[in-house]
Tab-separated table of C-alpha atoms and ligand atoms in Angstrom:
chain	number	residue	atom	x	y	z
A	1	MET	CA	55.673	130.400	91.303
A	2	ALA	CA	54.554	133.886	90.260
A	3	LEU	CA	53.525	134.399	86.622
A	4	LEU	CA	55.696	137.525	86.416
A	5	GLU	CA	58.467	138.519	88.762
A	6	VAL	CA	60.329	141.803	88.343
A	7	ASN	CA	63.434	142.415	90.428
A	8	ASN	CA	65.128	145.767	90.819
A	9	LEU	CA	64.371	147.219	87.386
A	10	LYS	CA	66.219	150.379	86.359
A	11	THR	CA	65.521	151.971	82.986
A	12	VAL	CA	67.186	155.050	81.523
A	13	PHE	CA	66.687	157.156	78.401
A	14	LYS	CA	69.502	159.037	76.696
A	15	THR	CA	68.275	162.462	75.570
A	16	ASP	CA	69.987	165.642	74.331
A	17	ALA	CA	69.444	167.118	77.784
A	18	GLY	CA	71.076	164.152	79.581
A	19	THR	CA	70.087	160.763	81.015
A	20	VAL	CA	66.490	160.436	82.228
A	21	GLN	CA	66.174	157.896	85.058
A	22	ALA	CA	62.671	156.819	84.097
A	23	VAL	CA	62.321	153.675	86.259
A	24	ARG	CA	64.247	153.393	89.513
A	25	ASN	CA	64.609	150.086	91.384
A	26	VAL	CA	61.138	148.689	90.765
A	27	SER	CA	60.255	145.186	92.011
A	28	PHE	CA	56.902	143.393	92.076
A	29	LYS	CA	55.232	140.036	91.483
A	30	LEU	CA	52.080	139.127	89.592
A	31	GLU	CA	50.266	135.859	90.186
A	32	GLN	CA	48.382	133.836	87.564
A	33	GLY	CA	44.841	135.193	87.114
A	34	GLU	CA	45.555	138.305	89.170
A	35	ALA	CA	44.808	141.875	88.035
A	36	LEU	CA	47.380	144.476	89.025
A	37	GLY	CA	46.738	148.186	88.503
A	38	ILE	CA	49.776	150.424	87.982
A	39	VAL	CA	48.681	153.951	88.749
A	40	GLY	CA	50.568	157.219	88.417
A	41	GLU	CA	50.657	160.590	86.699
A	42	SER	CA	52.105	160.944	83.255
A	43	GLY	CA	55.909	160.765	83.509
A	44	SER	CA	55.803	158.584	86.644
A	45	GLY	CA	57.476	155.729	84.732
A	46	LYS	CA	54.486	153.365	84.687
A	47	SER	CA	54.366	152.744	80.924
A	48	GLN	CA	58.158	152.693	80.518
A	49	MET	CA	58.382	150.147	83.298
A	50	MET	CA	56.027	147.860	81.376
A	51	TYR	CA	57.701	148.457	78.019
A	52	SER	CA	61.058	147.587	79.649
A	53	ILE	CA	59.693	144.216	80.693
A	54	ILE	CA	58.077	143.309	77.387
A	55	GLY	CA	60.931	144.536	75.185
A	56	LEU	CA	59.186	147.532	73.620
A	57	LEU	CA	61.382	150.409	74.781
A	58	ALA	CA	62.137	153.199	72.315
A	59	GLU	CA	65.600	153.180	70.682
A	60	ASN	CA	67.050	155.639	73.221
A	61	GLY	CA	65.789	153.593	76.197
A	62	LYS	CA	67.819	150.936	78.007
A	63	VAL	CA	67.242	148.499	80.831
A	64	GLU	CA	70.270	149.269	82.937
A	65	GLU	CA	69.614	146.724	85.668
A	66	GLY	CA	66.993	144.212	86.645
A	67	GLN	CA	65.796	140.677	86.103
A	68	PHE	CA	62.345	139.563	84.970
A	69	PHE	CA	60.928	136.073	85.042
A	70	PHE	CA	57.781	135.015	83.211
A	71	ASP	CA	56.449	131.619	84.257
A	72	GLY	CA	59.914	130.881	85.637
A	73	GLN	CA	61.690	131.793	82.387
A	74	ASP	CA	64.299	134.560	82.484
A	75	ILE	CA	63.160	137.184	79.948
A	76	SER	CA	65.598	139.940	80.970
A	77	PRO	CA	67.645	141.592	78.200
A	78	SER	CA	70.800	140.738	80.196
A	79	ASN	CA	70.015	137.057	79.615
A	80	PHE	CA	70.802	137.484	75.893
A	81	THR	CA	74.275	138.126	74.481
A	82	HIS	CA	73.024	139.892	71.327
A	83	LYS	CA	70.219	142.452	71.107
A	84	LYS	CA	69.043	140.821	67.864
A	85	ASP	CA	68.481	137.495	69.680
A	86	TYR	CA	66.592	139.271	72.470
A	87	ASP	CA	64.383	141.163	69.978
A	88	ASN	CA	63.563	137.980	68.049
A	89	PHE	CA	62.810	136.056	71.215
A	90	MET	CA	60.566	138.811	72.609
A	91	ARG	CA	58.627	139.201	69.337
A	92	GLN	CA	57.728	135.519	69.460
A	93	PHE	CA	57.157	135.606	73.199
A	94	ARG	CA	54.755	138.583	73.047
A	95	GLY	CA	52.753	136.885	70.302
A	96	ASN	CA	52.479	133.605	72.219
A	97	SER	CA	52.104	134.624	75.842
A	98	MET	CA	50.778	138.131	76.183
A	99	ALA	CA	48.345	140.551	74.646
A	100	MET	CA	48.415	144.324	74.654
A	101	ILE	CA	45.623	146.861	74.583
A	102	PHE	CA	46.641	150.500	74.042
A	103	GLN	CA	44.856	153.831	74.530
A	104	ASP	CA	44.397	154.442	70.817
A	105	PRO	CA	43.094	151.315	69.072
A	106	MET	CA	44.339	152.700	65.751
A	107	THR	CA	47.961	152.335	66.853
A	108	PHE	CA	47.239	148.624	66.924
A	109	LEU	CA	44.712	148.122	64.118
A	110	ASN	CA	45.878	148.213	60.527
A	111	PRO	CA	43.572	150.702	58.735
A	112	VAL	CA	43.830	148.947	55.356
A	113	LEU	CA	43.065	145.406	56.514
A	114	LYS	CA	39.634	143.948	57.193
A	115	ILE	CA	38.865	142.916	60.756
A	116	GLU	CA	38.784	139.268	59.660
A	117	THR	CA	42.408	139.385	58.500
A	118	GLN	CA	43.537	141.143	61.677
A	119	LEU	CA	41.849	138.547	63.863
A	120	VAL	CA	42.530	135.393	61.900
A	121	GLU	CA	46.184	135.896	60.830
A	122	PRO	CA	47.668	136.016	64.362
A	123	MET	CA	45.798	132.809	65.214
A	124	LEU	CA	47.208	131.105	62.117
A	125	ASN	CA	50.715	132.317	63.022
A	126	HIS	CA	50.660	131.277	66.648
A	127	THR	CA	48.440	128.173	66.754
A	128	ASP	CA	47.879	125.107	64.558
A	129	MET	CA	44.274	126.070	63.748
A	130	THR	CA	42.971	125.827	60.184
A	131	ARG	CA	41.630	129.013	58.545
A	132	GLU	CA	38.024	127.836	59.069
A	133	GLN	CA	38.615	127.140	62.767
A	134	ALA	CA	40.320	130.512	63.187
A	135	LYS	CA	37.418	132.322	61.497
A	136	GLU	CA	34.932	130.523	63.713
A	137	LYS	CA	36.890	131.544	66.799
A	138	ALA	CA	37.137	135.134	65.465
A	139	LEU	CA	33.335	135.339	65.194
A	140	GLU	CA	32.973	133.902	68.678
A	141	LEU	CA	35.401	136.504	70.078
A	142	LEU	CA	33.622	139.403	68.360
A	143	LYS	CA	30.364	138.179	69.865
A	144	LYS	CA	32.012	137.909	73.291
A	145	VAL	CA	33.233	141.512	73.245
A	146	GLY	CA	29.787	142.748	72.210
A	147	ILE	CA	30.173	143.521	68.489
A	148	PRO	CA	26.666	143.267	67.024
A	149	SER	CA	26.183	141.247	63.770
A	150	PRO	CA	29.736	139.838	63.817
A	151	GLU	CA	29.198	137.846	60.569
A	152	LYS	CA	28.693	141.120	58.716
A	153	ARG	CA	31.107	143.329	60.649
A	154	ILE	CA	34.053	140.948	60.371
A	155	ASN	CA	34.273	141.992	56.699
A	156	GLN	CA	34.566	145.687	57.503
A	157	TYR	CA	37.571	147.982	58.006
A	158	PRO	CA	38.519	149.724	61.285
A	159	PHE	CA	37.285	153.148	60.075
A	160	GLU	CA	33.739	151.747	59.889
A	161	PHE	CA	33.665	151.336	63.690
A	162	SER	CA	33.322	153.870	66.538
A	163	GLY	CA	36.192	154.379	69.047
A	164	GLY	CA	34.550	152.127	71.651
A	165	MET	CA	33.849	149.392	69.062
A	166	ARG	CA	37.456	149.558	67.823
A	167	GLN	CA	38.711	149.077	71.373
A	168	ARG	CA	36.446	146.008	71.655
A	169	ILE	CA	38.003	144.634	68.458
A	170	VAL	CA	41.498	145.174	69.885
A	171	ILE	CA	40.399	143.230	72.975
A	172	ALA	CA	39.084	140.426	70.754
A	173	ILE	CA	42.437	140.305	68.893
A	174	ALA	CA	44.271	140.414	72.212
A	175	LEU	CA	42.352	137.372	73.400
A	176	ALA	CA	42.655	135.325	70.242
A	177	ASN	CA	45.697	133.375	71.456
A	178	ASN	CA	44.517	132.802	75.050
A	179	PRO	CA	47.279	134.982	76.523
A	180	LYS	CA	48.536	134.293	80.027
A	181	LEU	CA	48.933	138.032	80.514
A	182	ILE	CA	46.913	140.977	79.196
A	183	ILE	CA	48.597	144.382	79.415
A	184	ALA	CA	46.242	147.323	79.058
A	185	ASP	CA	47.870	150.767	78.842
A	186	GLU	CA	45.271	153.512	79.439
A	187	PRO	CA	42.750	151.451	77.429
A	188	THR	CA	39.757	153.639	78.216
A	189	THR	CA	41.279	157.131	78.416
A	190	ALA	CA	40.087	158.148	74.941
A	191	LEU	CA	36.542	156.849	75.503
A	192	ASP	CA	33.549	158.551	77.070
A	193	VAL	CA	32.479	157.479	80.543
A	194	THR	CA	29.703	155.042	79.594
A	195	ILE	CA	31.813	153.268	76.964
A	196	GLN	CA	34.729	153.283	79.429
A	197	ALA	CA	32.659	151.326	81.943
A	198	GLN	CA	31.541	148.841	79.272
A	199	VAL	CA	35.115	148.199	78.068
A	200	LEU	CA	36.335	147.679	81.646
A	201	GLU	CA	33.500	145.249	82.238
A	202	ILE	CA	34.476	143.255	79.133
A	203	ILE	CA	38.109	143.029	80.300
A	204	ASP	CA	36.905	141.974	83.754
A	205	ASP	CA	34.560	139.266	82.391
A	206	LEU	CA	37.234	137.896	80.086
A	207	LYS	CA	39.832	137.860	82.825
A	208	LYS	CA	37.505	135.801	85.015
A	209	GLU	CA	36.588	133.481	82.183
A	210	SER	CA	40.099	132.845	80.844
A	211	ASN	CA	42.061	133.186	84.115
A	212	SER	CA	44.511	135.496	82.318
A	213	ALA	CA	46.473	137.882	84.513
A	214	VAL	CA	45.955	141.586	83.767
A	215	ILE	CA	48.227	144.593	84.203
A	216	MET	CA	46.211	147.791	83.894
A	217	ILE	CA	48.302	150.945	83.487
A	218	THR	CA	46.399	154.146	84.166
A	219	HIS	CA	46.597	157.646	85.635
A	220	ASP	CA	43.097	157.196	87.076
A	221	LEU	CA	42.623	155.296	90.351
A	222	GLY	CA	38.896	155.133	89.561
A	223	VAL	CA	39.618	152.873	86.552
A	224	VAL	CA	41.354	150.198	88.641
A	225	ALA	CA	38.791	150.262	91.450
A	226	LYS	CA	36.520	147.634	89.961
A	227	LEU	CA	38.960	145.535	88.001
A	228	CYS	CA	42.152	145.157	90.030
A	229	ASP	CA	42.967	142.836	92.944
A	230	ARG	CA	46.172	144.724	93.749
A	231	ILE	CA	47.323	148.248	93.004
A	232	ALA	CA	50.838	149.714	92.698
A	233	ILE	CA	51.172	153.485	92.973
A	234	MET	CA	54.112	154.905	90.993
A	235	TYR	CA	55.732	158.265	91.521
A	236	GLY	CA	59.038	159.654	90.230
A	237	GLY	CA	59.998	156.319	88.632
A	238	LYS	CA	59.386	154.289	91.817
A	239	ILE	CA	56.586	152.207	93.302
A	240	VAL	CA	55.784	154.234	96.427
A	241	GLU	CA	52.912	152.056	97.665
A	242	ILE	CA	51.523	148.640	96.718
A	243	GLY	CA	48.705	146.656	98.262
A	244	THR	CA	45.318	145.110	97.683
A	245	ASP	CA	42.500	147.293	96.371
A	246	LYS	CA	41.188	147.463	99.956
A	247	ASP	CA	44.598	148.552	101.339
A	248	ILE	CA	44.870	151.331	98.791
A	249	PHE	CA	41.283	152.584	98.933
A	250	TYR	CA	40.540	152.156	102.657
A	251	ASN	CA	43.936	152.262	104.336
A	252	PRO	CA	46.279	154.345	102.149
A	253	LYS	CA	49.570	155.179	103.824
A	254	HIS	CA	51.483	157.286	101.325
A	255	PRO	CA	50.588	160.984	101.095
A	256	TYR	CA	50.670	160.704	97.282
A	257	THR	CA	48.126	157.857	97.340
A	258	GLU	CA	45.946	159.973	99.631
A	259	GLY	CA	46.272	162.833	97.156
A	260	LEU	CA	45.243	160.588	94.240
A	261	LEU	CA	42.209	159.411	96.188
A	262	ARG	CA	41.141	163.016	96.694
A	263	CYS	CA	41.210	163.389	92.897
A	264	ILE	CA	38.584	160.696	92.289
A	265	ALA	CA	34.967	161.770	91.960
A	266	ASN	CA	32.754	160.206	94.617
A	267	PRO	CA	29.431	159.461	92.930
A	268	GLU	CA	27.642	159.797	96.280
A	269	ASP	CA	28.899	163.346	96.752
A	270	ASP	CA	28.272	166.575	94.963
A	271	ASN	CA	31.434	165.439	93.229
A	272	GLU	CA	32.856	168.448	91.341
A	273	LYS	CA	33.336	170.235	94.664
A	274	THR	CA	35.192	167.419	96.402
A	275	LEU	CA	37.933	166.913	93.783
A	276	THR	CA	41.271	168.288	94.953
A	277	PRO	CA	44.126	168.023	92.467
A	278	ILE	CA	47.635	167.599	93.926
A	279	ALA	CA	49.446	170.935	93.705
A	280	GLY	CA	52.904	171.152	92.102
A	281	SER	CA	54.608	169.078	89.427
A	282	PRO	CA	56.390	165.715	89.326
A	283	PRO	CA	60.177	165.592	89.877
A	284	ASP	CA	62.623	166.093	87.037
A	285	LEU	CA	63.994	162.617	86.353
A	286	LEU	CA	67.063	164.055	84.627
A	287	ASN	CA	68.081	164.983	88.154
A	288	PRO	CA	65.947	162.876	90.503
A	289	PRO	CA	65.756	164.091	94.106
A	290	LYS	CA	68.115	162.163	96.387
A	291	GLY	CA	65.471	161.912	99.118
A	292	CYS	CA	61.766	161.108	98.735
A	293	PRO	CA	60.607	161.854	95.169
A	294	PHE	CA	57.354	163.399	96.500
A	295	VAL	CA	59.046	165.823	98.916
A	296	ASP	CA	58.346	169.031	96.972
A	297	ARG	CA	54.591	168.373	96.886
A	298	CYS	CA	54.067	166.653	100.215
A	299	GLU	CA	52.131	168.499	102.925
A	300	LYS	CA	53.570	166.143	105.547
A	301	ALA	CA	57.247	166.388	104.504
A	302	MET	CA	59.838	166.389	107.274
A	303	ARG	CA	63.474	167.444	107.276
A	304	ILE	CA	64.755	163.924	106.665
A	305	CYS	CA	62.606	163.529	103.511
A	306	LYS	CA	64.743	165.928	101.485
A	307	ASP	CA	68.076	164.138	101.928
A	308	PHE	CA	67.292	160.478	102.476
A	309	ALA	CA	65.091	158.163	100.430
A	310	PRO	CA	62.591	156.282	102.612
A	311	GLU	CA	62.931	152.509	102.772
A	312	VAL	CA	60.069	150.105	102.100
A	313	THR	CA	57.879	149.477	105.162
A	314	GLU	CA	55.657	146.389	105.352
A	315	VAL	CA	52.363	147.864	106.601
A	316	SER	CA	50.627	144.481	106.617
A	317	GLU	CA	51.057	141.314	104.559
A	318	GLY	CA	51.493	142.422	100.936
A	319	HIS	CA	50.881	146.105	101.745
A	320	GLN	CA	54.139	148.037	101.348
A	321	CYS	CA	54.827	151.741	101.402
A	322	SER	CA	57.946	153.909	101.138
A	323	CYS	CA	57.431	156.907	103.394
A	324	TRP	CA	59.361	158.225	106.393
A	325	LEU	CA	56.076	158.683	108.283
A	326	LEU	CA	55.985	154.898	108.730
A	327	ASP	CA	59.586	154.634	109.897
A	328	LYS	CA	60.106	154.952	113.640
A	329	ARG	CA	63.693	156.084	113.069
A	330	ALA	CA	62.583	159.336	111.380
A	331	VAL	CA	62.740	162.456	113.571
A	332	ARG	CA	59.375	164.241	113.282
A	333	GLU	CA	60.564	167.744	112.447
B	401	SF4	FE1	56.019	163.003	102.364
B	401	SF4	FE2	58.326	162.482	103.577
B	401	SF4	FE3	56.568	160.553	103.223
B	401	SF4	FE4	57.908	161.544	101.162
B	401	SF4	S1	58.766	160.409	102.884
B	401	SF4	S2	55.755	161.118	101.226
B	401	SF4	S3	58.020	163.690	101.706
B	401	SF4	S4	56.319	162.372	104.483
């Protein structure tokens, strides 16, 4: 049984300009201990897809369709008669089963509480540990994520730490309840390259040690290269390609994936010169294209791409891609 199973998720947002179809028919599975990277440009639906699943959509957002199972349990909003019951259930569920790491650690850390309080209180709320046991575990976690002199620093406030150190503290808090799933949304985007690599290494070590599953949401394919076992590429609210890290890096099939790969610096090259950004802009999800969402930016687009959405093609076991180039029925013109 998969740890997380998402079937046919559709999420919309009501805005003054109309209804934004942010996530369109997304399905995927995540196994225990697996790391899945969700990669796409901003506005591709990657974060909203995740927030739909974990019950953190903004007020104007709504899961219109879809079913999600976590460890076999149905956690879809449609499984609850009243929104209040769903919200209460999800609050408890997030605290017990999953941990979240966001781009800006300060959206998570409370600026007026000492690190000790922020680490120890969730453990007291969600486990039967005593305060002493929780403090001991807090010190152990700070040590694990590389905070020097944890006995002294546990008594400090978030502003006394650098950005990279704050992100390490968020990771320590995230791990305090041994979550089955860690969700990291652009966790290293605000950090410089060296600190970025260190934070990714910490998440990777902890994942291996605790056997937690990880979902890493990022716009940067380079970030998922080391950490993720499988990668889903999102575009225009859909998963357009999903496969193992090897499938995506060495055998990409979707022209958008190929474009993203051309945007990653190759350390062995004279890299600045080899980076080629994808020309054009993402589709307007107020009025999503009826054919392939990538059609306006695709160098390989054919006539059929404009009017008909490509179906999912199984390239090899677990490697799927939605592109007419893989469909024998498509007329090449
Ligand atoms: Fe390009 Fe057509 Fe494939 Fe879309 S379906 S990515 S437009 S070739």
